[in-house]
JSON list of C-alpha atoms in Angstrom, two decimals:
[
{"chain": "A", "resi": 27, "resn": "MET", "atom": "CA", "xyz": [108.28, 68.73, -45.64]},
{"chain": "A", "resi": 28, "resn": "THR", "atom": "CA", "xyz": [108.11, 64.96, -46.00]},
{"chain": "A", "resi": 29, "resn": "THR", "atom": "CA", "xyz": [105.10, 62.94, -47.32]},
{"chain": "A", "resi": 30, "resn": "ARG", "atom": "CA", "xyz": [104.70, 61.75, -43.92]},
{"chain": "A", "resi": 31, "resn": "GLN", "atom": "CA", "xyz": [104.66, 65.08, -42.03]},
{"chain": "A", "resi": 32, "resn": "GLU", "atom": "CA", "xyz": [102.09, 66.26, -44.69]},
{"chain": "A", "resi": 33, "resn": "ASN", "atom": "CA", "xyz": [99.85, 63.54, -43.97]},
{"chain": "A", "resi": 34, "resn": "ALA", "atom": "CA", "xyz": [100.20, 64.14, -40.25]},
{"chain": "A", "resi": 35, "resn": "LEU", "atom": "CA", "xyz": [99.12, 67.79, -40.72]},
{"chain": "A", "resi": 36, "resn": "LYS", "atom": "CA", "xyz": [96.23, 66.69, -42.89]},
{"chain": "A", "resi": 37, "resn": "THR", "atom": "CA", "xyz": [94.94, 64.13, -40.18]},
{"chain": "A", "resi": 38, "resn": "ARG", "atom": "CA", "xyz": [95.39, 66.59, -37.50]},
{"chain": "A", "resi": 39, "resn": "GLN", "atom": "CA", "xyz": [93.41, 69.47, -39.30]},
{"chain": "A", "resi": 40, "resn": "LYS", "atom": "CA", "xyz": [90.66, 66.68, -40.29]},
{"chain": "A", "resi": 41, "resn": "LEU", "atom": "CA", "xyz": [90.30, 66.13, -36.45]},
{"chain": "A", "resi": 42, "resn": "LEU", "atom": "CA", "xyz": [89.75, 69.87, -35.87]},
{"chain": "A", "resi": 43, "resn": "ASP", "atom": "CA", "xyz": [87.43, 70.24, -38.81]},
{"chain": "A", "resi": 44, "resn": "VAL", "atom": "CA", "xyz": [85.36, 67.11, -37.64]},
{"chain": "A", "resi": 45, "resn": "THR", "atom": "CA", "xyz": [85.30, 68.20, -34.15]},
{"chain": "A", "resi": 46, "resn": "ASN", "atom": "CA", "xyz": [84.12, 71.89, -34.90]},
{"chain": "A", "resi": 47, "resn": "GLU", "atom": "CA", "xyz": [81.22, 70.58, -37.25]},
{"chain": "A", "resi": 48, "resn": "LEU", "atom": "CA", "xyz": [80.24, 67.92, -34.36]},
{"chain": "A", "resi": 49, "resn": "ILE", "atom": "CA", "xyz": [80.16, 70.81, -31.73]},
{"chain": "A", "resi": 50, "resn": "LYS", "atom": "CA", "xyz": [77.84, 72.97, -33.86]},
{"chain": "A", "resi": 51, "resn": "GLU", "atom": "CA", "xyz": [75.67, 69.89, -34.01]},
{"chain": "A", "resi": 52, "resn": "LYS", "atom": "CA", "xyz": [75.64, 68.44, -30.57]},
{"chain": "A", "resi": 53, "resn": "GLY", "atom": "CA", "xyz": [77.37, 70.78, -28.24]},
{"chain": "A", "resi": 54, "resn": "PHE", "atom": "CA", "xyz": [80.64, 70.38, -26.51]},
{"chain": "A", "resi": 55, "resn": "TYR", "atom": "CA", "xyz": [79.47, 68.30, -23.38]},
{"chain": "A", "resi": 56, "resn": "LYS", "atom": "CA", "xyz": [77.72, 65.74, -25.43]},
{"chain": "A", "resi": 57, "resn": "LEU", "atom": "CA", "xyz": [80.36, 65.15, -27.39]},
{"chain": "A", "resi": 58, "resn": "SER", "atom": "CA", "xyz": [82.80, 62.18, -26.86]},
{"chain": "A", "resi": 59, "resn": "ILE", "atom": "CA", "xyz": [86.11, 61.41, -28.64]},
{"chain": "A", "resi": 60, "resn": "ALA", "atom": "CA", "xyz": [84.70, 58.27, -30.10]},
{"chain": "A", "resi": 61, "resn": "ASP", "atom": "CA", "xyz": [82.13, 60.84, -31.95]},
{"chain": "A", "resi": 62, "resn": "ILE", "atom": "CA", "xyz": [85.27, 62.76, -33.36]},
{"chain": "A", "resi": 63, "resn": "THR", "atom": "CA", "xyz": [87.44, 59.73, -34.32]},
{"chain": "A", "resi": 64, "resn": "GLU", "atom": "CA", "xyz": [84.32, 57.70, -35.75]},
{"chain": "A", "resi": 65, "resn": "LYS", "atom": "CA", "xyz": [83.35, 60.70, -38.07]},
{"chain": "A", "resi": 66, "resn": "ALA", "atom": "CA", "xyz": [87.13, 61.35, -38.85]},
{"chain": "A", "resi": 67, "resn": "GLU", "atom": "CA", "xyz": [87.80, 57.89, -39.84]},
{"chain": "A", "resi": 68, "resn": "VAL", "atom": "CA", "xyz": [90.50, 57.43, -37.75]},
{"chain": "A", "resi": 69, "resn": "ALA", "atom": "CA", "xyz": [91.52, 55.22, -34.67]},
{"chain": "A", "resi": 70, "resn": "ARG", "atom": "CA", "xyz": [90.94, 56.46, -31.23]},
{"chain": "A", "resi": 71, "resn": "GLY", "atom": "CA", "xyz": [94.40, 56.13, -30.76]},
{"chain": "A", "resi": 72, "resn": "THR", "atom": "CA", "xyz": [95.09, 58.49, -33.45]},
{"chain": "A", "resi": 73, "resn": "PHE", "atom": "CA", "xyz": [93.20, 61.05, -31.63]},
{"chain": "A", "resi": 74, "resn": "TYR", "atom": "CA", "xyz": [95.57, 61.08, -28.70]},
{"chain": "A", "resi": 75, "resn": "THR", "atom": "CA", "xyz": [98.70, 61.31, -30.97]},
{"chain": "A", "resi": 76, "resn": "TYR", "atom": "CA", "xyz": [97.72, 64.96, -31.54]},
{"chain": "A", "resi": 77, "resn": "PHE", "atom": "CA", "xyz": [95.49, 66.14, -28.39]},
{"chain": "A", "resi": 78, "resn": "LYS", "atom": "CA", "xyz": [95.58, 65.07, -24.83]},
{"chain": "A", "resi": 79, "resn": "HIS", "atom": "CA", "xyz": [91.74, 65.73, -24.43]},
{"chain": "A", "resi": 80, "resn": "LYS", "atom": "CA", "xyz": [88.59, 66.98, -25.77]},
{"chain": "A", "resi": 81, "resn": "GLU", "atom": "CA", "xyz": [89.19, 70.22, -24.11]},
{"chain": "A", "resi": 82, "resn": "GLU", "atom": "CA", "xyz": [92.61, 70.58, -25.57]},
{"chain": "A", "resi": 83, "resn": "ILE", "atom": "CA", "xyz": [91.24, 70.42, -29.28]},
{"chain": "A", "resi": 84, "resn": "VAL", "atom": "CA", "xyz": [88.25, 72.67, -28.67]},
{"chain": "A", "resi": 85, "resn": "LEU", "atom": "CA", "xyz": [90.99, 75.27, -27.26]},
{"chain": "A", "resi": 86, "resn": "GLU", "atom": "CA", "xyz": [93.02, 74.79, -30.69]},
{"chain": "A", "resi": 87, "resn": "ILE", "atom": "CA", "xyz": [89.67, 75.73, -32.28]},
{"chain": "A", "resi": 88, "resn": "CYS", "atom": "CA", "xyz": [89.17, 78.79, -30.54]},
{"chain": "A", "resi": 89, "resn": "LYS", "atom": "CA", "xyz": [92.80, 79.82, -31.35]},
{"chain": "A", "resi": 90, "resn": "ASN", "atom": "CA", "xyz": [92.14, 79.30, -35.20]},
{"chain": "A", "resi": 91, "resn": "LEU", "atom": "CA", "xyz": [89.12, 81.33, -34.89]},
{"chain": "A", "resi": 92, "resn": "PHE", "atom": "CA", "xyz": [91.23, 84.09, -33.17]},
{"chain": "A", "resi": 93, "resn": "LYS", "atom": "CA", "xyz": [93.71, 83.96, -36.17]},
{"chain": "A", "resi": 94, "resn": "GLU", "atom": "CA", "xyz": [91.01, 84.83, -38.42]},
{"chain": "A", "resi": 95, "resn": "THR", "atom": "CA", "xyz": [90.05, 87.75, -36.28]},
{"chain": "A", "resi": 96, "resn": "GLN", "atom": "CA", "xyz": [93.87, 88.58, -36.06]},
{"chain": "A", "resi": 97, "resn": "SER", "atom": "CA", "xyz": [94.06, 88.93, -39.71]},
{"chain": "A", "resi": 98, "resn": "LYS", "atom": "CA", "xyz": [90.91, 91.27, -39.92]},
{"chain": "A", "resi": 99, "resn": "LEU", "atom": "CA", "xyz": [92.68, 93.37, -37.17]},
{"chain": "A", "resi": 100, "resn": "ASP", "atom": "CA", "xyz": [96.07, 93.34, -39.06]},
{"chain": "A", "resi": 101, "resn": "GLU", "atom": "CA", "xyz": [93.83, 95.02, -41.96]},
{"chain": "A", "resi": 102, "resn": "ILE", "atom": "CA", "xyz": [92.69, 97.94, -39.90]},
{"chain": "A", "resi": 103, "resn": "LYS", "atom": "CA", "xyz": [96.05, 98.12, -38.14]},
{"chain": "A", "resi": 104, "resn": "ASN", "atom": "CA", "xyz": [95.95, 101.84, -38.82]},
{"chain": "A", "resi": 105, "resn": "SER", "atom": "CA", "xyz": [92.56, 102.49, -37.29]},
{"chain": "A", "resi": 106, "resn": "ASN", "atom": "CA", "xyz": [92.40, 103.42, -33.43]},
{"chain": "A", "resi": 107, "resn": "ILE", "atom": "CA", "xyz": [92.17, 100.92, -30.68]},
{"chain": "A", "resi": 108, "resn": "SER", "atom": "CA", "xyz": [88.23, 101.59, -30.15]},
{"chain": "A", "resi": 109, "resn": "GLU", "atom": "CA", "xyz": [87.59, 100.47, -33.53]},
{"chain": "A", "resi": 110, "resn": "LYS", "atom": "CA", "xyz": [90.05, 97.61, -33.22]},
{"chain": "A", "resi": 111, "resn": "LEU", "atom": "CA", "xyz": [87.86, 96.32, -30.22]},
{"chain": "A", "resi": 112, "resn": "CYS", "atom": "CA", "xyz": [84.63, 96.88, -31.87]},
{"chain": "A", "resi": 113, "resn": "LEU", "atom": "CA", "xyz": [85.90, 94.76, -34.75]},
{"chain": "A", "resi": 114, "resn": "TYR", "atom": "CA", "xyz": [86.91, 92.11, -32.09]},
{"chain": "A", "resi": 115, "resn": "THR", "atom": "CA", "xyz": [83.75, 92.03, -30.21]},
{"chain": "A", "resi": 116, "resn": "ASN", "atom": "CA", "xyz": [81.68, 91.97, -33.44]},
{"chain": "A", "resi": 117, "resn": "CYS", "atom": "CA", "xyz": [83.72, 89.05, -34.58]},
{"chain": "A", "resi": 118, "resn": "PHE", "atom": "CA", "xyz": [83.33, 87.08, -31.34]},
{"chain": "A", "resi": 119, "resn": "ILE", "atom": "CA", "xyz": [79.56, 87.48, -31.29]},
{"chain": "A", "resi": 120, "resn": "ARG", "atom": "CA", "xyz": [79.27, 86.13, -34.78]},
{"chain": "A", "resi": 121, "resn": "GLU", "atom": "CA", "xyz": [81.43, 83.55, -34.12]},
{"chain": "A", "resi": 122, "resn": "VAL", "atom": "CA", "xyz": [79.76, 82.16, -31.16]},
{"chain": "A", "resi": 123, "resn": "GLN", "atom": "CA", "xyz": [76.51, 82.93, -32.62]},
{"chain": "A", "resi": 124, "resn": "GLU", "atom": "CA", "xyz": [77.16, 80.34, -35.49]},
{"chain": "A", "resi": 125, "resn": "TYR", "atom": "CA", "xyz": [77.16, 77.54, -32.77]},
{"chain": "A", "resi": 126, "resn": "LYS", "atom": "CA", "xyz": [73.27, 77.93, -32.63]},
{"chain": "A", "resi": 127, "resn": "ILE", "atom": "CA", "xyz": [71.30, 78.92, -29.46]},
{"chain": "A", "resi": 128, "resn": "HIS", "atom": "CA", "xyz": [70.93, 75.63, -28.07]},
{"chain": "A", "resi": 129, "resn": "ILE", "atom": "CA", "xyz": [74.72, 75.01, -28.24]},
{"chain": "A", "resi": 130, "resn": "VAL", "atom": "CA", "xyz": [75.24, 78.03, -26.73]},
{"chain": "A", "resi": 131, "resn": "ARG", "atom": "CA", "xyz": [72.66, 77.29, -23.87]},
{"chain": "A", "resi": 132, "resn": "GLU", "atom": "CA", "xyz": [74.55, 74.20, -23.22]},
{"chain": "A", "resi": 133, "resn": "TRP", "atom": "CA", "xyz": [77.68, 75.93, -23.12]},
{"chain": "A", "resi": 134, "resn": "ILE", "atom": "CA", "xyz": [76.43, 78.44, -20.66]},
{"chain": "A", "resi": 135, "resn": "LYS", "atom": "CA", "xyz": [75.09, 75.72, -18.38]},
{"chain": "A", "resi": 136, "resn": "GLY", "atom": "CA", "xyz": [78.55, 74.06, -18.47]},
{"chain": "A", "resi": 137, "resn": "ILE", "atom": "CA", "xyz": [80.37, 77.33, -17.27]},
{"chain": "A", "resi": 138, "resn": "VAL", "atom": "CA", "xyz": [77.97, 77.62, -14.28]},
{"chain": "A", "resi": 139, "resn": "GLU", "atom": "CA", "xyz": [77.56, 73.97, -13.41]},
{"chain": "A", "resi": 140, "resn": "LYS", "atom": "CA", "xyz": [81.34, 73.45, -13.44]},
{"chain": "A", "resi": 141, "resn": "ASN", "atom": "CA", "xyz": [82.87, 76.91, -12.35]},
{"chain": "A", "resi": 142, "resn": "GLU", "atom": "CA", "xyz": [84.55, 75.09, -9.30]},
{"chain": "A", "resi": 143, "resn": "ASN", "atom": "CA", "xyz": [86.49, 73.02, -11.84]},
{"chain": "A", "resi": 144, "resn": "ASN", "atom": "CA", "xyz": [89.57, 74.85, -12.98]},
{"chain": "A", "resi": 145, "resn": "ASP", "atom": "CA", "xyz": [90.03, 72.07, -16.08]},
{"chain": "A", "resi": 146, "resn": "SER", "atom": "CA", "xyz": [86.47, 72.73, -17.23]},
{"chain": "A", "resi": 147, "resn": "MET", "atom": "CA", "xyz": [85.79, 74.01, -20.78]},
{"chain": "A", "resi": 148, "resn": "GLY", "atom": "CA", "xyz": [83.76, 77.00, -19.36]},
{"chain": "A", "resi": 149, "resn": "MET", "atom": "CA", "xyz": [86.89, 78.03, -17.37]},
{"chain": "A", "resi": 150, "resn": "ILE", "atom": "CA", "xyz": [89.28, 77.50, -20.33]},
{"chain": "A", "resi": 151, "resn": "LYS", "atom": "CA", "xyz": [87.39, 79.68, -22.48]},
{"chain": "A", "resi": 152, "resn": "TRP", "atom": "CA", "xyz": [86.96, 82.28, -20.31]},
{"chain": "A", "resi": 153, "resn": "GLU", "atom": "CA", "xyz": [90.86, 82.39, -19.60]},
{"chain": "A", "resi": 154, "resn": "TYR", "atom": "CA", "xyz": [91.34, 82.28, -23.39]},
{"chain": "A", "resi": 155, "resn": "ASP", "atom": "CA", "xyz": [89.28, 84.92, -24.24]},
{"chain": "A", "resi": 156, "resn": "ASN", "atom": "CA", "xyz": [90.32, 87.38, -21.43]},
{"chain": "A", "resi": 157, "resn": "GLU", "atom": "CA", "xyz": [94.04, 86.70, -22.57]},
{"chain": "A", "resi": 158, "resn": "MET", "atom": "CA", "xyz": [93.04, 87.60, -25.88]},
{"chain": "A", "resi": 159, "resn": "LEU", "atom": "CA", "xyz": [91.66, 90.91, -25.09]},
{"chain": "A", "resi": 160, "resn": "LYS", "atom": "CA", "xyz": [94.57, 91.89, -22.64]},
{"chain": "A", "resi": 161, "resn": "ASN", "atom": "CA", "xyz": [97.06, 90.95, -25.45]},
{"chain": "A", "resi": 162, "resn": "ILE", "atom": "CA", "xyz": [95.26, 93.54, -27.79]},
{"chain": "A", "resi": 163, "resn": "LEU", "atom": "CA", "xyz": [94.84, 96.20, -25.31]},
{"chain": "A", "resi": 164, "resn": "ASN", "atom": "CA", "xyz": [98.60, 95.51, -24.33]},
{"chain": "A", "resi": 165, "resn": "SER", "atom": "CA", "xyz": [99.61, 96.07, -27.87]},
{"chain": "A", "resi": 166, "resn": "ALA", "atom": "CA", "xyz": [97.67, 99.44, -27.88]},
{"chain": "A", "resi": 167, "resn": "VAL", "atom": "CA", "xyz": [99.50, 100.33, -24.80]},
{"chain": "A", "resi": 168, "resn": "LYS", "atom": "CA", "xyz": [102.72, 99.41, -26.34]},
{"chain": "A", "resi": 169, "resn": "ASN", "atom": "CA", "xyz": [101.83, 101.34, -29.51]},
{"chain": "A", "resi": 170, "resn": "LYS", "atom": "CA", "xyz": [100.93, 104.28, -27.56]},
{"chain": "A", "resi": 171, "resn": "GLU", "atom": "CA", "xyz": [97.24, 104.10, -28.74]},
{"chain": "A", "resi": 172, "resn": "LEU", "atom": "CA", "xyz": [96.75, 103.72, -24.85]},
{"chain": "A", "resi": 173, "resn": "ASN", "atom": "CA", "xyz": [98.21, 105.73, -22.06]},
{"chain": "A", "resi": 174, "resn": "GLN", "atom": "CA", "xyz": [100.46, 103.70, -19.58]},
{"chain": "A", "resi": 175, "resn": "ASN", "atom": "CA", "xyz": [97.89, 103.99, -16.56]},
{"chain": "A", "resi": 176, "resn": "THR", "atom": "CA", "xyz": [95.12, 102.11, -18.79]},
{"chain": "A", "resi": 177, "resn": "PRO", "atom": "CA", "xyz": [93.56, 99.63, -16.60]},
{"chain": "A", "resi": 178, "resn": "ILE", "atom": "CA", "xyz": [94.12, 96.47, -18.88]},
{"chain": "A", "resi": 179, "resn": "GLU", "atom": "CA", "xyz": [92.52, 93.88, -16.50]},
{"chain": "A", "resi": 180, "resn": "GLU", "atom": "CA", "xyz": [89.54, 95.93, -15.73]},
{"chain": "A", "resi": 181, "resn": "LEU", "atom": "CA", "xyz": [89.01, 96.97, -19.43]},
{"chain": "A", "resi": 182, "resn": "ALA", "atom": "CA", "xyz": [89.27, 93.28, -20.82]},
{"chain": "A", "resi": 183, "resn": "LYS", "atom": "CA", "xyz": [86.81, 91.93, -18.02]},
{"chain": "A", "resi": 184, "resn": "THR", "atom": "CA", "xyz": [84.22, 94.82, -18.65]},
{"chain": "A", "resi": 185, "resn": "ILE", "atom": "CA", "xyz": [84.28, 93.90, -22.12]},
{"chain": "A", "resi": 186, "resn": "LEU", "atom": "CA", "xyz": [84.15, 90.13, -21.74]},
{"chain": "A", "resi": 187, "resn": "TYR", "atom": "CA", "xyz": [81.35, 90.55, -19.09]},
{"chain": "A", "resi": 188, "resn": "GLN", "atom": "CA", "xyz": [79.22, 92.50, -21.82]},
{"chain": "A", "resi": 189, "resn": "MET", "atom": "CA", "xyz": [79.70, 90.09, -24.63]},
{"chain": "A", "resi": 190, "resn": "TYR", "atom": "CA", "xyz": [78.91, 86.72, -22.29]},
{"chain": "A", "resi": 191, "resn": "GLY", "atom": "CA", "xyz": [75.99, 88.91, -20.84]},
{"chain": "A", "resi": 192, "resn": "ILE", "atom": "CA", "xyz": [74.70, 89.50, -24.46]},
{"chain": "A", "resi": 193, "resn": "LEU", "atom": "CA", "xyz": [75.21, 86.00, -25.35]},
{"chain": "A", "resi": 194, "resn": "THR", "atom": "CA", "xyz": [73.03, 85.00, -21.93]},
{"chain": "A", "resi": 195, "resn": "CYS", "atom": "CA", "xyz": [70.47, 87.28, -22.88]},
{"chain": "A", "resi": 196, "resn": "TRP", "atom": "CA", "xyz": [70.04, 85.97, -26.16]},
{"chain": "A", "resi": 197, "resn": "CYS", "atom": "CA", "xyz": [69.49, 82.55, -24.76]},
{"chain": "A", "resi": 198, "resn": "MET", "atom": "CA", "xyz": [67.19, 83.65, -21.92]},
{"chain": "A", "resi": 199, "resn": "SER", "atom": "CA", "xyz": [65.00, 85.34, -24.38]},
{"chain": "A", "resi": 200, "resn": "ASN", "atom": "CA", "xyz": [64.56, 82.56, -26.69]},
{"chain": "A", "resi": 201, "resn": "GLY", "atom": "CA", "xyz": [66.47, 84.04, -29.68]},
{"chain": "A", "resi": 202, "resn": "LYS", "atom": "CA", "xyz": [64.59, 87.28, -29.62]},
{"chain": "A", "resi": 203, "resn": "ILE", "atom": "CA", "xyz": [67.44, 89.28, -28.93]},
{"chain": "A", "resi": 204, "resn": "ASN", "atom": "CA", "xyz": [69.78, 89.82, -31.82]},
{"chain": "A", "resi": 205, "resn": "PRO", "atom": "CA", "xyz": [73.36, 89.45, -30.60]},
{"chain": "A", "resi": 206, "resn": "GLU", "atom": "CA", "xyz": [75.06, 91.13, -33.23]},
{"chain": "A", "resi": 207, "resn": "PHE", "atom": "CA", "xyz": [72.56, 94.38, -33.06]},
{"chain": "A", "resi": 208, "resn": "GLU", "atom": "CA", "xyz": [73.04, 94.57, -29.23]},
{"chain": "A", "resi": 209, "resn": "ILE", "atom": "CA", "xyz": [76.94, 94.35, -29.47]},
{"chain": "A", "resi": 210, "resn": "LYS", "atom": "CA", "xyz": [77.13, 97.20, -32.25]},
{"chain": "A", "resi": 211, "resn": "ASN", "atom": "CA", "xyz": [74.88, 99.36, -29.84]},
{"chain": "A", "resi": 212, "resn": "TYR", "atom": "CA", "xyz": [77.13, 98.56, -26.94]},
{"chain": "A", "resi": 213, "resn": "ASN", "atom": "CA", "xyz": [80.16, 99.29, -29.14]},
{"chain": "A", "resi": 214, "resn": "GLU", "atom": "CA", "xyz": [78.41, 102.64, -30.08]},
{"chain": "A", "resi": 215, "resn": "PHE", "atom": "CA", "xyz": [77.29, 103.82, -26.78]},
{"chain": "A", "resi": 216, "resn": "GLN", "atom": "CA", "xyz": [79.60, 102.41, -24.16]},
{"chain": "A", "resi": 217, "resn": "LEU", "atom": "CA", "xyz": [82.77, 100.47, -25.58]},
{"chain": "A", "resi": 218, "resn": "LYS", "atom": "CA", "xyz": [84.05, 103.68, -27.71]},
{"chain": "A", "resi": 219, "resn": "THR", "atom": "CA", "xyz": [83.16, 106.13, -24.73]},
{"chain": "A", "resi": 220, "resn": "MET", "atom": "CA", "xyz": [84.80, 103.84, -22.19]},
{"chain": "A", "resi": 221, "resn": "VAL", "atom": "CA", "xyz": [88.21, 103.32, -24.20]},
{"chain": "A", "resi": 222, "resn": "GLU", "atom": "CA", "xyz": [88.35, 106.81, -25.36]},
{"chain": "A", "resi": 223, "resn": "LYS", "atom": "CA", "xyz": [89.34, 108.20, -21.99]},
{"chain": "A", "resi": 224, "resn": "TYR", "atom": "CA", "xyz": [92.46, 106.18, -22.02]},
{"chain": "A", "resi": 225, "resn": "MET", "atom": "CA", "xyz": [93.33, 107.00, -25.67]},
{"chain": "A", "resi": 226, "resn": "SER", "atom": "CA", "xyz": [96.69, 109.11, -26.45]},
{"chain": "A", "resi": 227, "resn": "GLY", "atom": "CA", "xyz": [95.57, 112.58, -27.78]},
{"chain": "A", "resi": 228, "resn": "ASP", "atom": "CA", "xyz": [96.77, 111.84, -31.19]},
{"chain": "A", "resi": 229, "resn": "ASN", "atom": "CA", "xyz": [94.73, 108.60, -31.40]},
{"chain": "A", "resi": 230, "resn": "LYS", "atom": "CA", "xyz": [91.36, 110.15, -30.56]}
]
């Protein structure tokens, strides 16, 4: 790799790191590209060298977070699918919770207000999270952890509804609800039972 390529990778990563910090500070919808470039100390045109728009850089941050979760899933690759899904939901809730309650409120508000716009951050996040869950479930079917007749689409949506619901209730309760505690309860009393009926005999 040349020095120029190394510098380009460092600049791209700096933009990602700065954006992640700013989202935690002020939320997605109040964040501007000017905020990002100013904090990263780069020209506005530099941003567009690596990303087309604000939504694209945020989606890249989401992908990086899932890579960390995927590494944890790889560490328990010999565990059954219900344990893998429990790990995923725990990681999901923990990661979102790190963005603080007022940021999550703003994110939910954006989803509700912009749900007719297929390019909105809410829709992009929803589609990405849904795809990640389906990938986990499809891999389990391929590895014969789950039966061929497993309703992948419905299972993914049901799990996603629960995770989003817990975060919404956390915001509505003004932080009185503990999202990590609630997702653990869901995993123990609902998720494992729901998934178990589709598990292959040797994996139960």
